[in-house]
């Protein structure tokens, strides 16, 4: 999940950092499975100040267009608001699927801020395969 969109944030973490994320009682992880393979990822991160971030949400091509995204998002919304939170939010970026922002808006999220973030291309620093995110040109 995410390789086509050049997700690399977790690839920069050490094993200890990843284990800490997986062990965090304030983080929930969900997946959808098709034909015995995990084909989706949902991560909800709850904070002490009463917010929940939809930290990761994605499907592999095996599930895109199947209705699985709506199912998973509905699960995310129910799970988030089942806890005593005052805000449920997410971050997306221009490298995400072209349908992502409109999907999030249809799911009840409201865009409220834009900012520029700069990072090295993960394909050029060996975090992802050179052929990942083929729709995004490389400059190297």
PDB file of N, CA and C in Angstrom, residues 44-125:
ATOM      1  N   UNK A  44      -5.128   4.798  12.667  1.00  0.00           N
ATOM      2  CA  UNK A  44      -5.707   5.895  13.438  1.00  0.00           C
ATOM      3  C   UNK A  44      -4.807   6.189  14.624  1.00  0.00           C
ATOM      4  N   UNK A  45      -4.444   7.442  14.785  1.00  0.00           N
ATOM      5  CA  UNK A  45      -3.557   7.867  15.874  1.00  0.00           C
ATOM      6  C   UNK A  45      -4.331   8.814  16.783  1.00  0.00           C
ATOM      7  N   UNK A  46      -4.593   8.367  18.006  1.00  0.00           N
ATOM      8  CA  UNK A  46      -5.298   9.172  18.998  1.00  0.00           C
ATOM      9  C   UNK A  46      -4.280   9.912  19.853  1.00  0.00           C
ATOM     10  N   UNK A  47      -4.597  11.156  20.198  1.00  0.00           N
ATOM     11  CA  UNK A  47      -3.676  11.962  20.991  1.00  0.00           C
ATOM     12  C   UNK A  47      -4.305  12.362  22.316  1.00  0.00           C
ATOM     13  N   UNK A  48      -3.462  12.742  23.246  1.00  0.00           N
ATOM     14  CA  UNK A  48      -3.915  13.118  24.589  1.00  0.00           C
ATOM     15  C   UNK A  48      -4.807  14.352  24.566  1.00  0.00           C
ATOM     16  N   UNK A  49      -4.670  15.192  23.535  1.00  0.00           N
ATOM     17  CA  UNK A  49      -5.489  16.410  23.504  1.00  0.00           C
ATOM     18  C   UNK A  49      -6.877  16.165  22.897  1.00  0.00           C
ATOM     19  N   UNK A  50      -7.257  14.910  22.708  1.00  0.00           N
ATOM     20  CA  UNK A  50      -8.609  14.604  22.250  1.00  0.00           C
ATOM     21  C   UNK A  50      -8.807  14.678  20.755  1.00  0.00           C
ATOM     22  N   UNK A  51      -7.752  14.454  20.001  1.00  0.00           N
ATOM     23  CA  UNK A  51      -7.896  14.422  18.549  1.00  0.00           C
ATOM     24  C   UNK A  51      -7.539  13.033  18.042  1.00  0.00           C
ATOM     25  N   UNK A  52      -7.941  12.779  16.806  1.00  0.00           N
ATOM     26  CA  UNK A  52      -7.577  11.543  16.128  1.00  0.00           C
ATOM     27  C   UNK A  52      -7.130  11.910  14.727  1.00  0.00           C
ATOM     28  N   UNK A  53      -5.965  11.414  14.368  1.00  0.00           N
ATOM     29  CA  UNK A  53      -5.467  11.620  13.011  1.00  0.00           C
ATOM     30  C   UNK A  53      -5.628  10.329  12.222  1.00  0.00           C
ATOM     31  N   UNK A  54      -6.207  10.437  11.039  1.00  0.00           N
ATOM     32  CA  UNK A  54      -6.203   9.333  10.105  1.00  0.00           C
ATOM     33  C   UNK A  54      -4.803   9.373   9.493  1.00  0.00           C
ATOM     34  N   UNK A  55      -3.886   8.628  10.097  1.00  0.00           N
ATOM     35  CA  UNK A  55      -2.470   8.738   9.773  1.00  0.00           C
ATOM     36  C   UNK A  55      -2.132   8.079   8.437  1.00  0.00           C
ATOM     37  N   UNK A  56      -2.737   6.932   8.176  1.00  0.00           N
ATOM     38  CA  UNK A  56      -2.542   6.240   6.896  1.00  0.00           C
ATOM     39  C   UNK A  56      -3.867   5.660   6.450  1.00  0.00           C
ATOM     40  N   UNK A  57      -4.142   5.792   5.160  1.00  0.00           N
ATOM     41  CA  UNK A  57      -5.344   5.235   4.565  1.00  0.00           C
ATOM     42  C   UNK A  57      -5.009   4.936   3.117  1.00  0.00           C
ATOM     43  N   UNK A  58      -5.016   3.691   2.740  1.00  0.00           N
ATOM     44  CA  UNK A  58      -4.700   3.377   1.357  1.00  0.00           C
ATOM     45  C   UNK A  58      -5.103   1.981   0.973  1.00  0.00           C
ATOM     46  N   UNK A  59      -5.265   1.807  -0.327  1.00  0.00           N
ATOM     47  CA  UNK A  59      -5.621   0.528  -0.927  1.00  0.00           C
ATOM     48  C   UNK A  59      -4.613   0.191  -2.004  1.00  0.00           C
ATOM     49  N   UNK A  60      -4.391  -1.077  -2.224  1.00  0.00           N
ATOM     50  CA  UNK A  60      -3.604  -1.484  -3.377  1.00  0.00           C
ATOM     51  C   UNK A  60      -4.524  -1.487  -4.600  1.00  0.00           C
ATOM     52  N   UNK A  61      -3.967  -1.567  -5.796  1.00  0.00           N
ATOM     53  CA  UNK A  61      -4.813  -1.614  -6.995  1.00  0.00           C
ATOM     54  C   UNK A  61      -5.818  -2.767  -6.979  1.00  0.00           C
ATOM     55  N   UNK A  62      -5.548  -3.833  -6.231  1.00  0.00           N
ATOM     56  CA  UNK A  62      -6.470  -4.974  -6.167  1.00  0.00           C
ATOM     57  C   UNK A  62      -7.828  -4.596  -5.582  1.00  0.00           C
ATOM     58  N   UNK A  63      -7.904  -3.524  -4.807  1.00  0.00           N
ATOM     59  CA  UNK A  63      -9.164  -3.123  -4.178  1.00  0.00           C
ATOM     60  C   UNK A  63      -9.727  -1.815  -4.712  1.00  0.00           C
ATOM     61  N   UNK A  64      -8.945  -1.045  -5.416  1.00  0.00           N
ATOM     62  CA  UNK A  64      -9.427   0.251  -5.904  1.00  0.00           C
ATOM     63  C   UNK A  64     -10.604   0.037  -6.851  1.00  0.00           C
ATOM     64  N   UNK A  65     -11.675   0.780  -6.599  1.00  0.00           N
ATOM     65  CA  UNK A  65     -12.867   0.686  -7.430  1.00  0.00           C
ATOM     66  C   UNK A  65     -13.846  -0.392  -6.998  1.00  0.00           C
ATOM     67  N   UNK A  66     -13.534  -1.087  -5.916  1.00  0.00           N
ATOM     68  CA  UNK A  66     -14.388  -2.196  -5.470  1.00  0.00           C
ATOM     69  C   UNK A  66     -15.389  -1.805  -4.394  1.00  0.00           C
ATOM     70  N   UNK A  67     -15.304  -0.581  -3.891  1.00  0.00           N
ATOM     71  CA  UNK A  67     -16.129  -0.178  -2.755  1.00  0.00           C
ATOM     72  C   UNK A  67     -15.423  -0.390  -1.424  1.00  0.00           C
ATOM     73  N   UNK A  68     -14.258  -1.011  -1.463  1.00  0.00           N
ATOM     74  CA  UNK A  68     -13.511  -1.287  -0.237  1.00  0.00           C
ATOM     75  C   UNK A  68     -13.057   0.001   0.438  1.00  0.00           C
ATOM     76  N   UNK A  69     -12.723   1.009  -0.339  1.00  0.00           N
ATOM     77  CA  UNK A  69     -12.294   2.283   0.234  1.00  0.00           C
ATOM     78  C   UNK A  69     -13.397   2.926   1.054  1.00  0.00           C
ATOM     79  N   UNK A  70     -14.613   2.901   0.542  1.00  0.00           N
ATOM     80  CA  UNK A  70     -15.758   3.460   1.281  1.00  0.00           C
ATOM     81  C   UNK A  70     -15.979   2.653   2.555  1.00  0.00           C
ATOM     82  N   UNK A  71     -15.922   1.340   2.442  1.00  0.00           N
ATOM     83  CA  UNK A  71     -16.096   0.478   3.613  1.00  0.00           C
ATOM     84  C   UNK A  71     -15.055   0.805   4.684  1.00  0.00           C
ATOM     85  N   UNK A  72     -13.797   0.908   4.262  1.00  0.00           N
ATOM     86  CA  UNK A  72     -12.720   1.174   5.208  1.00  0.00           C
ATOM     87  C   UNK A  72     -12.834   2.572   5.818  1.00  0.00           C
ATOM     88  N   UNK A  73     -13.219   3.556   5.005  1.00  0.00           N
ATOM     89  CA  UNK A  73     -13.392   4.910   5.527  1.00  0.00           C
ATOM     90  C   UNK A  73     -14.545   4.961   6.531  1.00  0.00           C
ATOM     91  N   UNK A  74     -15.639   4.283   6.239  1.00  0.00           N
ATOM     92  CA  UNK A  74     -16.749   4.251   7.192  1.00  0.00           C
ATOM     93  C   UNK A  74     -16.292   3.624   8.510  1.00  0.00           C
ATOM     94  N   UNK A  75     -15.473   2.601   8.418  1.00  0.00           N
ATOM     95  CA  UNK A  75     -14.917   1.985   9.629  1.00  0.00           C
ATOM     96  C   UNK A  75     -14.026   2.982  10.375  1.00  0.00           C
ATOM     97  N   UNK A  76     -13.223   3.726   9.639  1.00  0.00           N
ATOM     98  CA  UNK A  76     -12.342   4.730  10.248  1.00  0.00           C
ATOM     99  C   UNK A  76     -13.160   5.773  10.997  1.00  0.00           C
ATOM    100  N   UNK A  77     -14.205   6.266  10.377  1.00  0.00           N
ATOM    101  CA  UNK A  77     -15.036   7.307  10.986  1.00  0.00           C
ATOM    102  C   UNK A  77     -15.710   6.773  12.247  1.00  0.00           C
ATOM    103  N   UNK A  78     -16.295   5.582  12.162  1.00  0.00           N
ATOM    104  CA  UNK A  78     -16.944   4.987  13.347  1.00  0.00           C
ATOM    105  C   UNK A  78     -15.932   4.761  14.472  1.00  0.00           C
ATOM    106  N   UNK A  79     -14.764   4.231  14.117  1.00  0.00           N
ATOM    107  CA  UNK A  79     -13.745   3.927  15.131  1.00  0.00           C
ATOM    108  C   UNK A  79     -13.219   5.196  15.794  1.00  0.00           C
ATOM    109  N   UNK A  80     -12.991   6.225  14.997  1.00  0.00           N
ATOM    110  CA  UNK A  80     -12.472   7.484  15.546  1.00  0.00           C
ATOM    111  C   UNK A  80     -13.467   8.102  16.515  1.00  0.00           C
ATOM    112  N   UNK A  81     -14.713   8.242  16.077  1.00  0.00           N
ATOM    113  CA  UNK A  81     -15.713   8.932  16.889  1.00  0.00           C
ATOM    114  C   UNK A  81     -16.262   8.069  18.019  1.00  0.00           C
ATOM    115  N   UNK A  82     -15.889   6.796  18.062  1.00  0.00           N
ATOM    116  CA  UNK A  82     -16.281   5.937  19.185  1.00  0.00           C
ATOM    117  C   UNK A  82     -15.510   6.306  20.445  1.00  0.00           C
ATOM    118  N   UNK A  83     -14.397   6.997  20.263  1.00  0.00           N
ATOM    119  CA  UNK A  83     -13.599   7.464  21.404  1.00  0.00           C
ATOM    120  C   UNK A  83     -13.978   8.916  21.690  1.00  0.00           C
ATOM    121  N   UNK A  84     -13.665   9.412  22.878  1.00  0.00           N
ATOM    122  CA  UNK A  84     -14.030  10.799  23.224  1.00  0.00           C
ATOM    123  C   UNK A  84     -13.067  11.806  22.589  1.00  0.00           C
ATOM    124  N   UNK A  85     -13.285  12.090  21.307  1.00  0.00           N
ATOM    125  CA  UNK A  85     -12.428  13.047  20.597  1.00  0.00           C
ATOM    126  C   UNK A  85     -13.240  14.285  20.231  1.00  0.00           C
ATOM    127  N   UNK A  86     -12.532  15.367  19.968  1.00  0.00           N
ATOM    128  CA  UNK A  86     -13.174  16.604  19.529  1.00  0.00           C
ATOM    129  C   UNK A  86     -12.842  16.929  18.080  1.00  0.00           C
ATOM    130  N   UNK A  87     -11.881  16.216  17.510  1.00  0.00           N
ATOM    131  CA  UNK A  87     -11.445  16.514  16.145  1.00  0.00           C
ATOM    132  C   UNK A  87     -10.895  15.252  15.499  1.00  0.00           C
ATOM    133  N   UNK A  88     -11.280  15.023  14.235  1.00  0.00           N
ATOM    134  CA  UNK A  88     -10.777  13.914  13.428  1.00  0.00           C
ATOM    135  C   UNK A  88     -10.218  14.531  12.160  1.00  0.00           C
ATOM    136  N   UNK A  89      -8.944  14.331  11.903  1.00  0.00           N
ATOM    137  CA  UNK A  89      -8.308  15.025  10.779  1.00  0.00           C
ATOM    138  C   UNK A  89      -7.338  14.094  10.051  1.00  0.00           C
ATOM    139  N   UNK A  90      -6.866  14.572   8.908  1.00  0.00           N
ATOM    140  CA  UNK A  90      -5.879  13.837   8.121  1.00  0.00           C
ATOM    141  C   UNK A  90      -5.039  14.820   7.331  1.00  0.00           C
ATOM    142  N   UNK A  91      -3.954  14.305   6.786  1.00  0.00           N
ATOM    143  CA  UNK A  91      -3.101  15.062   5.870  1.00  0.00           C
ATOM    144  C   UNK A  91      -3.030  14.280   4.565  1.00  0.00           C
ATOM    145  N   UNK A  92      -3.056  14.978   3.466  1.00  0.00           N
ATOM    146  CA  UNK A  92      -2.842  14.345   2.175  1.00  0.00           C
ATOM    147  C   UNK A  92      -1.841  15.205   1.419  1.00  0.00           C
ATOM    148  N   UNK A  93      -1.462  14.771   0.240  1.00  0.00           N
ATOM    149  CA  UNK A  93      -0.478  15.542  -0.518  1.00  0.00           C
ATOM    150  C   UNK A  93      -0.715  15.369  -2.008  1.00  0.00           C
ATOM    151  N   UNK A  94      -0.016  16.155  -2.792  1.00  0.00           N
ATOM    152  CA  UNK A  94      -0.204  16.116  -4.234  1.00  0.00           C
ATOM    153  C   UNK A  94       0.289  14.813  -4.854  1.00  0.00           C
ATOM    154  N   UNK A  95       1.096  14.047  -4.133  1.00  0.00           N
ATOM    155  CA  UNK A  95       1.517  12.747  -4.648  1.00  0.00           C
ATOM    156  C   UNK A  95       0.465  11.668  -4.425  1.00  0.00           C
ATOM    157  N   UNK A  96      -0.572  11.964  -3.648  1.00  0.00           N
ATOM    158  CA  UNK A  96      -1.610  10.980  -3.376  1.00  0.00           C
ATOM    159  C   UNK A  96      -2.443  10.761  -4.640  1.00  0.00           C
ATOM    160  N   UNK A  97      -3.278   9.748  -4.598  1.00  0.00           N
ATOM    161  CA  UNK A  97      -4.178   9.457  -5.710  1.00  0.00           C
ATOM    162  C   UNK A  97      -4.958  10.712  -6.086  1.00  0.00           C
ATOM    163  N   UNK A  98      -5.174  10.945  -7.373  1.00  0.00           N
ATOM    164  CA  UNK A  98      -5.943  12.128  -7.786  1.00  0.00           C
ATOM    165  C   UNK A  98      -7.363  12.138  -7.210  1.00  0.00           C
ATOM    166  N   UNK A  99      -7.887  10.974  -6.852  1.00  0.00           N
ATOM    167  CA  UNK A  99      -9.236  10.895  -6.290  1.00  0.00           C
ATOM    168  C   UNK A  99      -9.263  11.120  -4.782  1.00  0.00           C
ATOM    169  N   UNK A 100      -8.114  11.157  -4.133  1.00  0.00           N
ATOM    170  CA  UNK A 100      -8.069  11.164  -2.672  1.00  0.00           C
ATOM    171  C   UNK A 100      -8.782  12.367  -2.063  1.00  0.00           C
ATOM    172  N   UNK A 101      -8.447  13.563  -2.485  1.00  0.00           N
ATOM    173  CA  UNK A 101      -9.022  14.748  -1.851  1.00  0.00           C
ATOM    174  C   UNK A 101     -10.538  14.762  -1.977  1.00  0.00           C
ATOM    175  N   UNK A 102     -11.062  14.494  -3.161  1.00  0.00           N
ATOM    176  CA  UNK A 102     -12.528  14.512  -3.314  1.00  0.00           C
ATOM    177  C   UNK A 102     -13.165  13.387  -2.497  1.00  0.00           C
ATOM    178  N   UNK A 103     -12.503  12.253  -2.373  1.00  0.00           N
ATOM    179  CA  UNK A 103     -13.005  11.160  -1.539  1.00  0.00           C
ATOM    180  C   UNK A 103     -13.075  11.598  -0.077  1.00  0.00           C
ATOM    181  N   UNK A 104     -12.031  12.277   0.395  1.00  0.00           N
ATOM    182  CA  UNK A 104     -12.019  12.744   1.771  1.00  0.00           C
ATOM    183  C   UNK A 104     -13.123  13.776   2.009  1.00  0.00           C
ATOM    184  N   UNK A 105     -13.337  14.661   1.063  1.00  0.00           N
ATOM    185  CA  UNK A 105     -14.401  15.660   1.195  1.00  0.00           C
ATOM    186  C   UNK A 105     -15.766  14.964   1.231  1.00  0.00           C
ATOM    187  N   UNK A 106     -15.984  13.990   0.332  1.00  0.00           N
ATOM    188  CA  UNK A 106     -17.241  13.241   0.342  1.00  0.00           C
ATOM    189  C   UNK A 106     -17.425  12.473   1.654  1.00  0.00           C
ATOM    190  N   UNK A 107     -16.331  12.179   2.326  1.00  0.00           N
ATOM    191  CA  UNK A 107     -16.382  11.452   3.597  1.00  0.00           C
ATOM    192  C   UNK A 107     -16.613  12.376   4.788  1.00  0.00           C
ATOM    193  N   UNK A 108     -16.700  13.683   4.536  1.00  0.00           N
ATOM    194  CA  UNK A 108     -17.016  14.628   5.600  1.00  0.00           C
ATOM    195  C   UNK A 108     -15.869  15.501   6.057  1.00  0.00           C
ATOM    196  N   UNK A 109     -14.679  15.316   5.516  1.00  0.00           N
ATOM    197  CA  UNK A 109     -13.547  16.159   5.887  1.00  0.00           C
ATOM    198  C   UNK A 109     -13.623  17.480   5.124  1.00  0.00           C
ATOM    199  N   UNK A 110     -13.093  18.527   5.729  1.00  0.00           N
ATOM    200  CA  UNK A 110     -13.094  19.858   5.123  1.00  0.00           C
ATOM    201  C   UNK A 110     -11.657  20.339   4.974  1.00  0.00           C
ATOM    202  N   UNK A 111     -11.211  20.617   3.742  1.00  0.00           N
ATOM    203  CA  UNK A 111      -9.856  21.163   3.579  1.00  0.00           C
ATOM    204  C   UNK A 111      -9.757  22.510   4.299  1.00  0.00           C
ATOM    205  N   UNK A 112      -8.658  22.715   5.022  1.00  0.00           N
ATOM    206  CA  UNK A 112      -8.544  23.988   5.740  1.00  0.00           C
ATOM    207  C   UNK A 112      -7.157  24.603   5.641  1.00  0.00           C
ATOM    208  N   UNK A 113      -6.179  23.911   5.101  1.00  0.00           N
ATOM    209  CA  UNK A 113      -4.839  24.470   5.074  1.00  0.00           C
ATOM    210  C   UNK A 113      -4.039  23.807   3.962  1.00  0.00           C
ATOM    211  N   UNK A 114      -3.169  24.582   3.350  1.00  0.00           N
ATOM    212  CA  UNK A 114      -2.210  24.048   2.387  1.00  0.00           C
ATOM    213  C   UNK A 114      -0.826  24.491   2.816  1.00  0.00           C
ATOM    214  N   UNK A 115       0.134  23.616   2.620  1.00  0.00           N
ATOM    215  CA  UNK A 115       1.518  23.989   2.892  1.00  0.00           C
ATOM    216  C   UNK A 115       2.427  23.218   1.954  1.00  0.00           C
ATOM    217  N   UNK A 116       3.624  23.708   1.796  1.00  0.00           N
ATOM    218  CA  UNK A 116       4.609  23.074   0.934  1.00  0.00           C
ATOM    219  C   UNK A 116       5.594  22.306   1.802  1.00  0.00           C
ATOM    220  N   UNK A 117       5.799  21.059   1.462  1.00  0.00           N
ATOM    221  CA  UNK A 117       6.815  20.239   2.112  1.00  0.00           C
ATOM    222  C   UNK A 117       7.753  19.725   1.030  1.00  0.00           C
ATOM    223  N   UNK A 118       9.010  19.694   1.327  1.00  0.00           N
ATOM    224  CA  UNK A 118      10.005  19.243   0.363  1.00  0.00           C
ATOM    225  C   UNK A 118      10.745  18.043   0.945  1.00  0.00           C
ATOM    226  N   UNK A 119      10.887  17.012   0.130  1.00  0.00           N
ATOM    227  CA  UNK A 119      11.612  15.814   0.556  1.00  0.00           C
ATOM    228  C   UNK A 119      12.351  15.247  -0.638  1.00  0.00           C
ATOM    229  N   UNK A 120      13.415  14.536  -0.367  1.00  0.00           N
ATOM    230  CA  UNK A 120      14.128  13.849  -1.433  1.00  0.00           C
ATOM    231  C   UNK A 120      13.242  12.765  -2.032  1.00  0.00           C
ATOM    232  N   UNK A 121      13.374  12.541  -3.321  1.00  0.00           N
ATOM    233  CA  UNK A 121      12.630  11.486  -3.994  1.00  0.00           C
ATOM    234  C   UNK A 121      13.072  10.142  -3.405  1.00  0.00           C
ATOM    235  N   UNK A 122      12.160   9.378  -2.816  1.00  0.00           N
ATOM    236  CA  UNK A 122      12.556   8.129  -2.154  1.00  0.00           C
ATOM    237  C   UNK A 122      13.136   7.088  -3.112  1.00  0.00           C
ATOM    238  N   UNK A 123      12.884   7.236  -4.401  1.00  0.00           N
ATOM    239  CA  UNK A 123      13.465   6.306  -5.387  1.00  0.00           C
ATOM    240  C   UNK A 123      14.938   6.606  -5.614  1.00  0.00           C
ATOM    241  N   UNK A 124      15.331   7.865  -5.419  1.00  0.00           N
ATOM    242  CA  UNK A 124      16.708   8.264  -5.675  1.00  0.00           C
ATOM    243  C   UNK A 124      17.614   8.078  -4.463  1.00  0.00           C
ATOM    244  N   UNK A 125      16.995   7.776  -3.308  1.00  0.00           N
ATOM    245  CA  UNK A 125      17.802   7.524  -2.109  1.00  0.00           C
ATOM    246  C   UNK A 125      17.590   6.086  -1.619  1.00  0.00           C
TER     247      UNK A 125
END
